mmCIF file of C-alpha atoms in Angstrom:
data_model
loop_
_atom_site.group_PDB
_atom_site.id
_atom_site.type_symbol
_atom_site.label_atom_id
_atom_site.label_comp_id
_atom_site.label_asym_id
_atom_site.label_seq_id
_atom_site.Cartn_x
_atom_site.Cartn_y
_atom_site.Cartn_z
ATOM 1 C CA UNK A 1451 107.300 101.824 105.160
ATOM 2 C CA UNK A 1452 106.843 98.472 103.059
ATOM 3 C CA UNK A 1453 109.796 96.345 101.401
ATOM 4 C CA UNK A 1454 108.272 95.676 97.492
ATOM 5 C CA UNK A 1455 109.872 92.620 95.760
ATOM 6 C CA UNK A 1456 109.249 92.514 92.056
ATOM 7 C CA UNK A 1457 110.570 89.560 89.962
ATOM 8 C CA UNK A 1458 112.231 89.348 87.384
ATOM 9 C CA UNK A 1459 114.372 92.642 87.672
ATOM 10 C CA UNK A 1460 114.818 93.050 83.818
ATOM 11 C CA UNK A 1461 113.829 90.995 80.881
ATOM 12 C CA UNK A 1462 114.309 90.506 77.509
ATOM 13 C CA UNK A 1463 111.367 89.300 75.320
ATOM 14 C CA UNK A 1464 110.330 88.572 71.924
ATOM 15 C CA UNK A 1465 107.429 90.026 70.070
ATOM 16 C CA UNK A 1466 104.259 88.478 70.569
ATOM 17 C CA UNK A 1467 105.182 86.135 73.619
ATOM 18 C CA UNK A 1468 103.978 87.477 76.979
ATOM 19 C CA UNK A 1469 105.449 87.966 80.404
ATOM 20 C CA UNK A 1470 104.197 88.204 84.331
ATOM 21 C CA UNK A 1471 105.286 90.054 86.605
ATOM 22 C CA UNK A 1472 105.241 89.163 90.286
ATOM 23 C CA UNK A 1473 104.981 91.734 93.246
ATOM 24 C CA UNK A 1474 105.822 90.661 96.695
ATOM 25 C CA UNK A 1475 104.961 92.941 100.191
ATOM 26 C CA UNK A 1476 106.266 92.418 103.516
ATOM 27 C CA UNK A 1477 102.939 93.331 104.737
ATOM 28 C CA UNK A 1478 99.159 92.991 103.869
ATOM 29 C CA UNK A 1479 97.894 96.293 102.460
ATOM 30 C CA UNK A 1480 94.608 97.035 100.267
ATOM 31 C CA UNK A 1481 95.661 98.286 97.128
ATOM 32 C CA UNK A 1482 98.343 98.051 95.138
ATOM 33 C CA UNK A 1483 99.234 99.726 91.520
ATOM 34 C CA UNK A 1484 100.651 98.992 88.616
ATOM 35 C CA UNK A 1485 103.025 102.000 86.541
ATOM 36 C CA UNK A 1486 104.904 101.742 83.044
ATOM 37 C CA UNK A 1487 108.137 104.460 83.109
ATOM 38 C CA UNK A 1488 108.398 104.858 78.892
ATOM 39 C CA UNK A 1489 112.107 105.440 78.564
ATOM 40 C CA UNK A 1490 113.092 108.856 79.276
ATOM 41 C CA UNK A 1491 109.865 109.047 81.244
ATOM 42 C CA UNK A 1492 107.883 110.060 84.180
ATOM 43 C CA UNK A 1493 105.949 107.520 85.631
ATOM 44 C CA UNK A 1494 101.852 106.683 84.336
ATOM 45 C CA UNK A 1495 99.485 104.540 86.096
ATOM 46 C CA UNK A 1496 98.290 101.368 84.155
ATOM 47 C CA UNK A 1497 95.749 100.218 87.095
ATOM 48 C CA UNK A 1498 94.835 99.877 90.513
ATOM 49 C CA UNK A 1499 94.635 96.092 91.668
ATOM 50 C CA UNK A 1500 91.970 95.746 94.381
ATOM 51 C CA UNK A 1501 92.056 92.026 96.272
ATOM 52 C CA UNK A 1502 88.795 90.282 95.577
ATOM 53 C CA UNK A 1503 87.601 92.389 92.660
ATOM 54 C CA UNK A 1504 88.895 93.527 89.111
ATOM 55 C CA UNK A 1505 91.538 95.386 88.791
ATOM 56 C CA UNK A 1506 90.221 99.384 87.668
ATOM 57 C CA UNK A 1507 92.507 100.375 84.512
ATOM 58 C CA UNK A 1508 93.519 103.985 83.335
ATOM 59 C CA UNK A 1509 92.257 105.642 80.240
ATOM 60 C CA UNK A 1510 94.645 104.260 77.825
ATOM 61 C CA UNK A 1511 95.138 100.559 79.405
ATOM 62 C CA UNK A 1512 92.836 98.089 78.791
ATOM 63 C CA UNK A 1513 92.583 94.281 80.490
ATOM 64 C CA UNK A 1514 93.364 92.211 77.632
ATOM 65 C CA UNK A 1515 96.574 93.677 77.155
ATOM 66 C CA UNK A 1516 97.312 93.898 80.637
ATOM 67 C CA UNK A 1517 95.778 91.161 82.690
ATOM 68 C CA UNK A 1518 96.014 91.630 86.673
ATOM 69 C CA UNK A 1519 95.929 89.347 89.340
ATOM 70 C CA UNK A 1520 95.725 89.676 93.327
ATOM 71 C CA UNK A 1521 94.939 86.565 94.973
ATOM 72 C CA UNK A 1522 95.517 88.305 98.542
ATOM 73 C CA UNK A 1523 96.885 91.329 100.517
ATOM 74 C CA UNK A 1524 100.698 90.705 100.122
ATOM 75 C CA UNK A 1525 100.948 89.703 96.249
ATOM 76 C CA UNK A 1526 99.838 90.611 92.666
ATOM 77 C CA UNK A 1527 100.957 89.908 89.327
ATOM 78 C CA UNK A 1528 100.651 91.984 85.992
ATOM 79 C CA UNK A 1529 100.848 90.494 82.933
ATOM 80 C CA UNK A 1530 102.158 92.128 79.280
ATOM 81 C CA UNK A 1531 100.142 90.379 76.837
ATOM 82 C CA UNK A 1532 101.269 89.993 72.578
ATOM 83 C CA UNK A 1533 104.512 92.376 73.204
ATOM 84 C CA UNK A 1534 105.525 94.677 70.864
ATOM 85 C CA UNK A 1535 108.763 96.709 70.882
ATOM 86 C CA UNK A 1536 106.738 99.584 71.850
ATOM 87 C CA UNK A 1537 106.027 97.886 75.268
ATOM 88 C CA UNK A 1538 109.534 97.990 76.097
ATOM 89 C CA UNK A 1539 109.380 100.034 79.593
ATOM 90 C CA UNK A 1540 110.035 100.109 83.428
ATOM 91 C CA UNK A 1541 107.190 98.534 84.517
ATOM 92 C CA UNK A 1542 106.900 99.162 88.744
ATOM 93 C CA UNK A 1543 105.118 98.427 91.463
ATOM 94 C CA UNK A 1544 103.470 100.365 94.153
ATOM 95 C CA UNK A 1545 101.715 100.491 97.172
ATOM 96 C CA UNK A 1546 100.340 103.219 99.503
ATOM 97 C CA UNK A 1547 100.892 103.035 103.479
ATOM 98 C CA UNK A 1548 99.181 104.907 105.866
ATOM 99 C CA UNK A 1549 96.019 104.428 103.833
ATOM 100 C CA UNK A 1550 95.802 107.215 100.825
ATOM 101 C CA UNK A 1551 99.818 108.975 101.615
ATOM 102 C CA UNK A 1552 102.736 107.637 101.452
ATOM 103 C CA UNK A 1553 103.706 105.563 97.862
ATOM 104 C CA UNK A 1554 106.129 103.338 97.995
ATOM 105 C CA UNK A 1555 107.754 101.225 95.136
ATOM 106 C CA UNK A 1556 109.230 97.719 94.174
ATOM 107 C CA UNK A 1557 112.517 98.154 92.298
ATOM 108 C CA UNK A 1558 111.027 97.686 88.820
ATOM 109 C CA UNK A 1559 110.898 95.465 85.295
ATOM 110 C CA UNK A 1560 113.019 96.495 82.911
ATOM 111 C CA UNK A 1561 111.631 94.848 79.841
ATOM 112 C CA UNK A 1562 112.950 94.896 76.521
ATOM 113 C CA UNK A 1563 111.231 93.669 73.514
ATOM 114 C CA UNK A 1564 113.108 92.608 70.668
ATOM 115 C CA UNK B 839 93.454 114.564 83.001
ATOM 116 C CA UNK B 840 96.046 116.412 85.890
ATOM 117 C CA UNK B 841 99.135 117.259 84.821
ATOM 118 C CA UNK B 842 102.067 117.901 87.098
ATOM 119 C CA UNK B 843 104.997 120.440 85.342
ATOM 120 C CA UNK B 844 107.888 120.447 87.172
ATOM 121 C CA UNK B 845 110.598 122.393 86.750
ATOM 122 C CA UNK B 846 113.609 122.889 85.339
ATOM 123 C CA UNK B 847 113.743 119.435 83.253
ATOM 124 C CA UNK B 848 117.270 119.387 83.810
ATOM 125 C CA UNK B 849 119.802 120.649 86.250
ATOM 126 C CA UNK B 850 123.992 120.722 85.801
ATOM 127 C CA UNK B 851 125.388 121.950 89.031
ATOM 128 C CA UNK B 852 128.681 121.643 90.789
ATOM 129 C CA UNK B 853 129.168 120.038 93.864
ATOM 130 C CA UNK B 854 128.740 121.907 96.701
ATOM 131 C CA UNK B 855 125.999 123.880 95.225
ATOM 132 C CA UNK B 856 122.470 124.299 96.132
ATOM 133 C CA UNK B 857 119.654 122.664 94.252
ATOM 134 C CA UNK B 858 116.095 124.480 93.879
ATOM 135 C CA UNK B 859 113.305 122.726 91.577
ATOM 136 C CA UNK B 860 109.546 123.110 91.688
ATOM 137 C CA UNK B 861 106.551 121.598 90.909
ATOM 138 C CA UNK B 862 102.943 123.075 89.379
ATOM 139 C CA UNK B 863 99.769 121.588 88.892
ATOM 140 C CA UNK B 864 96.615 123.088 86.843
ATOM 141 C CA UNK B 865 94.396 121.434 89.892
ATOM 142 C CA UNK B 866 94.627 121.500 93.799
ATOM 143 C CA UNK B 867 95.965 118.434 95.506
ATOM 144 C CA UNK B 868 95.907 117.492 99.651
ATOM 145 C CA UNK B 869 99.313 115.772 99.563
ATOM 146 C CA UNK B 870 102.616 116.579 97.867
ATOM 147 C CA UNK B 871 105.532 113.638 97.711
ATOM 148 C CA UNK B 872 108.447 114.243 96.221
ATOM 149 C CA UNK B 873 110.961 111.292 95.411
ATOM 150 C CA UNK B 874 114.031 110.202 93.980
ATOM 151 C CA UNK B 875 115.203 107.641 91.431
ATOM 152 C CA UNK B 876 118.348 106.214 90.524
ATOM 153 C CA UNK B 877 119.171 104.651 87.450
ATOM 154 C CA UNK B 878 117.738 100.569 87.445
ATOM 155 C CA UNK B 879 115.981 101.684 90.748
ATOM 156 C CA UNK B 880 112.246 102.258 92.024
ATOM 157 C CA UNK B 881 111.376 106.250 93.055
ATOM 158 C CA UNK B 882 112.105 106.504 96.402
ATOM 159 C CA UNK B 883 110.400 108.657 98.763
ATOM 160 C CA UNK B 884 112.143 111.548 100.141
ATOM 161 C CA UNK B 885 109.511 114.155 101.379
ATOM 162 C CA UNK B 886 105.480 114.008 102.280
ATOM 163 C CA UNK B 887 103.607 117.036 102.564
ATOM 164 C CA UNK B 888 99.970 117.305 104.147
ATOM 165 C CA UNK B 889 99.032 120.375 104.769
ATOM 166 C CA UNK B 890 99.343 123.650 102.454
ATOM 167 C CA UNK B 891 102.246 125.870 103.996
ATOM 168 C CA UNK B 892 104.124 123.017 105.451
ATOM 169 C CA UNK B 893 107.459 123.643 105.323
ATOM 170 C CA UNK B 894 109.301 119.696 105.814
ATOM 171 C CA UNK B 895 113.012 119.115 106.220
ATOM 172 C CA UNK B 896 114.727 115.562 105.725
ATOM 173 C CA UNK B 897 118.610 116.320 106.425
ATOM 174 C CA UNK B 898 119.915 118.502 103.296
ATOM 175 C CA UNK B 899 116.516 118.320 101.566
ATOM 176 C CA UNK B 900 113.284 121.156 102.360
ATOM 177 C CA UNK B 901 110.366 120.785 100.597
ATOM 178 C CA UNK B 902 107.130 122.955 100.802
ATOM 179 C CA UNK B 903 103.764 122.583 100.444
ATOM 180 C CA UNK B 904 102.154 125.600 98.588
ATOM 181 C CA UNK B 905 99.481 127.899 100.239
ATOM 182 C CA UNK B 906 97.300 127.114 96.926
ATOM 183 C CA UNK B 907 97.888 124.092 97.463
ATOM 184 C CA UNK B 908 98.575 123.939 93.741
ATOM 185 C CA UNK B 909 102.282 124.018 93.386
ATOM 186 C CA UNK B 910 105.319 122.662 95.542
ATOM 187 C CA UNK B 911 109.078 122.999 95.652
ATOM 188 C CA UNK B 912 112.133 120.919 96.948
ATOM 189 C CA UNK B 913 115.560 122.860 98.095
ATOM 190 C CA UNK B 914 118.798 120.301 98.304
ATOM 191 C CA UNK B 915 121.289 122.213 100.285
ATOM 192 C CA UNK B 916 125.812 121.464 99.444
ATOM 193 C CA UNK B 917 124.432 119.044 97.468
ATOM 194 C CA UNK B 918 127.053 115.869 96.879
ATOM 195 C CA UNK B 919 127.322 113.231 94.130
ATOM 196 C CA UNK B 920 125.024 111.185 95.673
ATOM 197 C CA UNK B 921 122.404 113.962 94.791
ATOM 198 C CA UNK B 922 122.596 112.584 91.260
ATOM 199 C CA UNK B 923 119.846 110.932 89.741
ATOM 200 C CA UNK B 924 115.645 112.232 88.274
ATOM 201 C CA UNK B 925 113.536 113.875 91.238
ATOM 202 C CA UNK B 926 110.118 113.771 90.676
ATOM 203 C CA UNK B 927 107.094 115.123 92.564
ATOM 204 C CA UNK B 928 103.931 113.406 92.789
ATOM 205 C CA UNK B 929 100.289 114.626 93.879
ATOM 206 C CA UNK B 930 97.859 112.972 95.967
ATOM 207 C CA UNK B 931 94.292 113.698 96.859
ATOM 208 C CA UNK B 932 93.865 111.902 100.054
ATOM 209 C CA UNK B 933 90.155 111.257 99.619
ATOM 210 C CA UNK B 934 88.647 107.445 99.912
ATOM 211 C CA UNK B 935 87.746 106.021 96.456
ATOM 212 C CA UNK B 936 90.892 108.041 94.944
ATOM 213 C CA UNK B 937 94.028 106.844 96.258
ATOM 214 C CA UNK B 938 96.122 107.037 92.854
ATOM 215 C CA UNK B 939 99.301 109.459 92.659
ATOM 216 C CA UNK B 940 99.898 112.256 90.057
ATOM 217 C CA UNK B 941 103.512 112.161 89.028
ATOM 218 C CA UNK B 942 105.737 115.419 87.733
ATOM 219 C CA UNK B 943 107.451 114.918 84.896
ATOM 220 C CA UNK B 944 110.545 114.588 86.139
ATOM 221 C CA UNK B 945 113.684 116.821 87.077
ATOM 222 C CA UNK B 946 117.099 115.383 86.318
ATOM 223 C CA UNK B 947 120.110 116.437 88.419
ATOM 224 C CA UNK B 948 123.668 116.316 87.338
ATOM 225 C CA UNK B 949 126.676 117.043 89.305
ATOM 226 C CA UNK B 950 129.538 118.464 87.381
ATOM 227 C CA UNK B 951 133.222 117.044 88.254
#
C-alpha cells in the first residue's frame, strides 16, 4: 500500500482567489492523479500528473484552470485557479501501486467557495 | 466515455443483515476494485479483482469478478454499523499507457437502529 498526505484537509475560499493543493507519498511511484468528488458524487478524473512531463487532462479539464505540478516521484500539487462557487468539491489524490492495480487515495480537500 | 452503473443507489438495512450491490459497465475491463468511503474520508480499498470469475473474500466482504468481464458484485455478510458509509466500484484496464480508474457511481449504505 502507500500512505497519501494531502494538505490542507478542507478550505474555505473566496471567488476568484486560487488555492494549491499539496500531495505527499511515503514512497516514489510514477504517476499520480488528480479527482474532483462534486457533492453527492462519484468520483471524476481531472488529470494524470506524470514526473518530468505535463500533466495529461480529461475531456472537460483544461490546464489553465487547473495547473499541475510534480517536481519528483513522492509529491505533486494541483492548483484551482479563479474559483467559483461551482468549484466547491472533494478534490483527492491518488496513486496506483503495483504498477496499473491497486488505487489508493490521500484523505481529500474539501473546498468551499464562498 | 465508460460508464460504470452500480446498483442499488441506496441501501437501508438493519443490522445484522446481509448487503448485496453490483456493478455494470457498457465496456469490458481487466480489473475490478471496489472501495469504501466514509464521510470527510478518501475511498478506501476493500477488494481487487484480476481475473474474470474470481471469486475474492476480505473477512465479511466477497466480491466477484464477472465471467464477461463486464459487470461485478460485492456481498457484505451480518453487516454492523461500521458497514455505513458510499461503496463504490471502480474499473481498471491494466494495459501500459492507460492506467486511469473508472469509478461506479456510488452505492450508499445505511444501517437502520
Amino acid at each position: 500500500s502507500a500512505v497519501i498526505s494531502q494538505k490542507p484537509s478542507r478550505d474555505i475560499c473566496q471567488r476568484g482567489t486560487s488555492l494549491t493543493i499539496q500531495c505527499q507519498v511515503d514512497s516514489q511511484v510514477t504517476m499520480m492523479f488528480w479527482y474532483r468528488q462534486q457533492p453527492g458524487q462519484s468520483l471524476t478524473l481531472i488529470a494524470t500528473a506524470n514526473q518530468g512531463s505535463e500533466a495529461t487532462y480529461e475531456s472537460g479539464f483544461v490546464i489553465d484552470k487547473f495547473p499541475i505540478s510534480r517536481p519528483n516521484l513522492t509529491f505533486s500539487t494541483l492548483t484551482v485557479s479563479n474559483m467559483s462557487p461551482e468549484d466547491s468539491s472533494i478534490y483527492l489524490c491518488s496513486v496506483h501501486v503495483l504498477a496499473n492495480t491497486e488505487a489508493f487515495f490521500g484523505q481529500g480537500t474539501r473546498l468551499t467557495v464562498v | 466515455g465508460q460508464q460504470l452503473n452500480q446498483s442499488p443507489q441506496s441501501m437501508f438495512i438493519q443490522e445484522g443483515e446481509d448487503v448485496s450491490m453490483n456493478c455494470t459497465s457498457s465496456s469490458i475491463f481487466n480489473t475490478w476494485l471496489w472501495y469504501k468511503q466514509d464521510p470527510g474520508e478518501g475511498p478506501v480499498l476493500l477488494i481487487a479483482l484480476y481475473k474474470a470469475g474470481e471469486l475474492t473474500s476480505n473477512g465479511r466482504l466477497t466480491a466477484q469478478f464477472g465471467i464477461t468481464r463486464k459487470d461485478s458484485f460485492l456481498n457484505i455478510s451480518a453487516s454492523i454499523p461500521s458497514d455505513v458509509g458510499i461503496y463504490f466500484c471502480a474499473g481498471h484496464l491494466g494495459n501500459f499507457g492507460n492506467e486511469k480508474l473508472t469509478f461506479g457511481t456510488g452505492t450508499r449504505l445505511t444501517i437502520i437502529p
